[in-house]
Amino acid sequence: MSSLSEEHGVPPAIAYYLLRKERVIQEGNEIYSIKDLVSSPPLIHTTREPDWSFQTDAVRKVLKDISIQEENRVALVFPTGGGKTRTALRIGMNLLLENASNDRPIIWITHRVNLKSQAYRQLQKMVVQGVEGIPHDSVKMFLGRFKFMMVSSLKDIEALRELDPIMIILDEGHHAAAPSYDKLF
């Protein structure tokens, strides 16, 4: 039992439980019996790099949704560690590329200083690494068109309107129900 659990990467108790009865596992459209699994190599994804393609899908879908109507509000929900900041910045970069002939900014609003710093650091990292689908010189040029603000600094909403942003990104949008965001909406 222990060699079986080591070979297939499952704890001995789980191997024992699964082998006590004839059980099947479904993965996608494939159905495997436990006996099949024991006699075949483990079904473990061993690629070292994570698959971030869902971010590219999210960028494409959000850009499509915002193109339908200028005043659209779109929520982007990712799990912790899913790359929300990078994906939102990529969306912003694409919008800036579409609007390269004007100076309208992307406004990034958050409620915590560390989130503001994190977003700016991620943007700087993207300037160095490049952004998929955006010419490298454009990425550098767009750095200054992102304006990072704290919701607490939005005392005068007219000042925000005067900036005439292409898009406003609310970092951690689930906090938008707080009274401090009322003036923004």
Short mmCIF file of C-alpha atoms in Angstrom, two decimals:
data_model
loop_
_atom_site.label_atom_id
_atom_site.label_comp_id
_atom_site.label_asym_id
_atom_site.label_seq_id
_atom_site.Cartn_x
_atom_site.Cartn_y
_atom_site.Cartn_z
CA MET A 1 0.00 0.00 0.00
CA SER A 2 2.80 2.47 0.85
CA SER A 3 4.62 1.94 -2.47
CA LEU A 4 1.31 2.44 -4.27
CA SER A 5 0.65 5.69 -2.42
CA GLU A 6 4.18 6.97 -3.07
CA GLU A 7 4.07 6.04 -6.75
CA HIS A 8 0.74 7.80 -7.31
CA GLY A 9 1.19 10.67 -4.87
CA VAL A 10 -1.74 9.88 -2.59
CA PRO A 11 -1.70 9.37 1.16
CA PRO A 12 -1.80 5.67 2.22
CA ALA A 13 -5.20 6.08 3.90
CA ILE A 14 -6.70 7.41 0.68
CA ALA A 15 -5.16 4.58 -1.36
CA TYR A 16 -6.58 2.05 1.11
CA TYR A 17 -10.04 3.67 1.01
CA LEU A 18 -10.13 3.79 -2.78
CA LEU A 19 -8.96 0.20 -3.24
CA ARG A 20 -11.43 -1.30 -0.73
CA LYS A 21 -14.24 -1.06 -3.28
CA GLU A 22 -14.45 -0.71 -7.04
CA ARG A 23 -14.55 3.05 -7.52
CA VAL A 24 -14.36 5.26 -10.57
CA ILE A 25 -13.00 8.74 -11.11
CA GLN A 26 -14.24 11.05 -13.83
CA GLU A 27 -11.85 13.62 -15.27
CA GLY A 28 -13.48 15.58 -18.06
CA ASN A 29 -15.10 13.06 -20.40
CA GLU A 30 -12.80 10.24 -19.31
CA ILE A 31 -13.80 7.70 -16.65
CA TYR A 32 -11.09 5.72 -14.92
CA SER A 33 -11.43 2.80 -12.54
CA ILE A 34 -9.10 2.86 -9.55
CA LYS A 35 -7.54 -0.35 -10.87
CA ASP A 36 -6.72 1.46 -14.15
CA LEU A 37 -5.06 4.24 -12.20
CA VAL A 38 -2.95 1.82 -10.19
CA SER A 39 -1.56 0.24 -13.35
CA SER A 40 -0.92 3.52 -15.19
CA PRO A 41 1.28 6.57 -14.55
CA PRO A 42 -0.19 9.15 -12.16
CA LEU A 43 -2.62 11.72 -13.57
CA ILE A 44 -0.73 14.66 -12.13
CA HIS A 45 -0.14 17.88 -14.07
CA THR A 46 3.63 18.35 -13.88
CA THR A 47 4.12 21.52 -15.94
CA ARG A 48 6.21 23.99 -13.97
CA GLU A 49 4.54 27.11 -15.35
CA PRO A 50 0.89 27.80 -14.45
CA ASP A 51 -1.62 28.26 -17.25
CA TRP A 52 -2.51 31.97 -17.20
CA SER A 53 -4.51 31.88 -20.44
CA PHE A 54 -7.70 32.70 -18.52
CA GLN A 55 -6.26 36.20 -18.02
CA THR A 56 -6.05 36.71 -21.79
CA ASP A 57 -9.65 35.48 -22.10
CA ALA A 58 -10.70 37.93 -19.37
CA VAL A 59 -8.92 40.83 -21.10
CA ARG A 60 -10.65 40.00 -24.40
CA LYS A 61 -14.11 39.63 -22.82
CA VAL A 62 -13.89 42.81 -20.74
CA LEU A 63 -12.70 44.84 -23.74
CA LYS A 64 -15.61 43.46 -25.75
CA ASP A 65 -18.09 44.27 -22.97
CA ILE A 66 -16.84 47.84 -22.60
CA SER A 67 -16.84 48.41 -26.34
CA ILE A 68 -20.57 47.69 -26.51
CA GLN A 69 -21.43 50.80 -24.52
CA GLU A 70 -19.05 53.44 -23.19
CA GLU A 71 -20.78 53.67 -19.81
CA ASN A 72 -20.67 49.91 -19.16
CA ARG A 73 -19.63 48.72 -15.74
CA VAL A 74 -17.82 45.41 -15.74
CA ALA A 75 -16.79 43.33 -12.74
CA LEU A 76 -13.71 41.17 -12.98
CA VAL A 77 -13.65 38.48 -10.29
CA PHE A 78 -10.59 36.28 -9.87
CA PRO A 79 -9.52 34.06 -7.01
CA THR A 80 -6.73 35.16 -4.71
CA GLY A 81 -3.45 34.94 -6.61
CA GLY A 82 -5.21 34.83 -9.97
CA GLY A 83 -3.59 38.00 -11.29
CA LYS A 84 -6.40 40.54 -10.93
CA THR A 85 -3.97 43.47 -10.82
CA ARG A 86 -1.98 42.38 -13.87
CA THR A 87 -5.15 41.59 -15.83
CA ALA A 88 -6.77 44.93 -15.00
CA LEU A 89 -3.57 46.72 -16.01
CA ARG A 90 -3.52 44.78 -19.30
CA ILE A 91 -7.11 45.89 -19.95
CA GLY A 92 -6.08 49.47 -19.24
CA MET A 93 -3.05 49.17 -21.53
CA ASN A 94 -5.26 47.94 -24.36
CA LEU A 95 -7.66 50.85 -23.87
CA LEU A 96 -4.75 53.29 -23.83
CA LEU A 97 -3.47 51.77 -27.08
CA GLU A 98 -6.90 52.32 -28.64
CA ASN A 99 -6.83 55.91 -27.35
CA ALA A 100 -3.15 56.66 -28.00
CA SER A 101 -3.97 59.93 -29.78
CA ASN A 102 -5.32 61.61 -26.65
CA ASP A 103 -4.08 62.11 -23.08
CA ARG A 104 -7.04 60.69 -21.18
CA PRO A 105 -5.87 58.57 -18.24
CA ILE A 106 -6.89 55.34 -16.59
CA ILE A 107 -7.80 55.99 -12.95
CA TRP A 108 -7.01 53.25 -10.42
CA ILE A 109 -8.87 53.72 -7.14
CA THR A 110 -8.25 51.72 -4.01
CA HIS A 111 -8.84 52.03 -0.30
CA ARG A 112 -5.43 50.92 1.02
CA VAL A 113 -1.97 52.39 0.49
CA ASN A 114 -0.37 48.96 0.10
CA LEU A 115 -2.81 48.06 -2.72
CA LYS A 116 -2.01 51.33 -4.47
CA SER A 117 1.73 50.59 -4.17
CA GLN A 118 1.25 47.00 -5.31
CA ALA A 119 -0.62 48.11 -8.44
CA TYR A 120 2.05 50.67 -9.30
CA ARG A 121 4.86 48.14 -8.76
CA GLN A 122 3.05 45.65 -11.02
CA LEU A 123 2.74 48.34 -13.69
CA GLN A 124 6.48 49.07 -13.45
CA LYS A 125 7.20 45.35 -13.75
CA MET A 126 5.04 45.17 -16.86
CA VAL A 127 6.96 48.09 -18.39
CA VAL A 128 10.17 46.07 -18.00
CA GLN A 129 8.72 42.68 -19.04
CA GLY A 130 6.37 43.92 -21.72
CA VAL A 131 2.67 43.25 -22.20
CA GLU A 132 1.21 40.71 -24.59
CA GLY A 133 -0.22 42.46 -27.64
CA ILE A 134 1.15 45.92 -26.75
CA PRO A 135 4.27 47.34 -28.44
CA HIS A 136 7.04 47.72 -25.84
CA ASP A 137 7.56 51.44 -26.51
CA SER A 138 3.82 52.01 -25.96
CA VAL A 139 3.93 50.23 -22.61
CA LYS A 140 6.64 52.67 -21.48
CA MET A 141 4.69 55.63 -22.82
CA PHE A 142 1.50 54.56 -21.04
CA LEU A 143 3.13 54.38 -17.61
CA GLY A 144 2.30 58.03 -16.92
CA ARG A 145 -1.30 57.70 -18.07
CA PHE A 146 -2.21 55.48 -15.13
CA LYS A 147 -3.28 57.60 -12.14
CA PHE A 148 -3.38 55.76 -8.81
CA MET A 149 -5.64 57.31 -6.18
CA MET A 150 -6.98 56.56 -2.76
CA VAL A 151 -10.75 56.66 -2.33
CA SER A 152 -10.16 58.86 0.72
CA SER A 153 -8.51 61.49 -1.54
CA LEU A 154 -11.63 61.85 -3.70
CA LYS A 155 -12.92 64.86 -1.79
CA ASP A 156 -13.83 66.68 -4.99
CA ILE A 157 -15.47 64.41 -7.54
CA GLU A 158 -15.38 67.27 -10.06
CA ALA A 159 -11.56 67.02 -10.12
CA LEU A 160 -11.94 63.39 -11.16
CA ARG A 161 -14.45 64.32 -13.86
CA GLU A 162 -12.04 66.95 -15.22
CA LEU A 163 -9.46 64.23 -15.80
CA ASP A 164 -12.00 62.65 -18.20
CA PRO A 165 -10.70 59.12 -17.63
CA ILE A 166 -11.00 56.43 -20.26
CA MET A 167 -11.74 53.98 -17.49
CA ILE A 168 -11.89 53.83 -13.71
CA ILE A 169 -10.65 50.67 -12.06
CA LEU A 170 -11.90 49.98 -8.55
CA ASP A 171 -9.39 47.75 -6.83
CA GLU A 172 -11.10 45.38 -4.42
CA GLY A 173 -14.49 46.44 -5.73
CA HIS A 174 -16.31 44.53 -3.03
CA HIS A 175 -15.50 47.48 -0.77
CA ALA A 176 -17.49 49.79 -3.05
CA ALA A 177 -20.57 49.33 -0.87
CA ALA A 178 -18.82 51.32 1.88
CA PRO A 179 -20.07 54.89 2.41
CA SER A 180 -16.63 56.24 1.43
CA TYR A 181 -17.34 55.20 -2.19
CA ASP A 182 -20.73 56.95 -2.39
CA LYS A 183 -19.27 60.12 -3.93
CA LEU A 184 -17.66 58.06 -6.68
CA PHE A 185 -20.92 56.48 -7.77
#
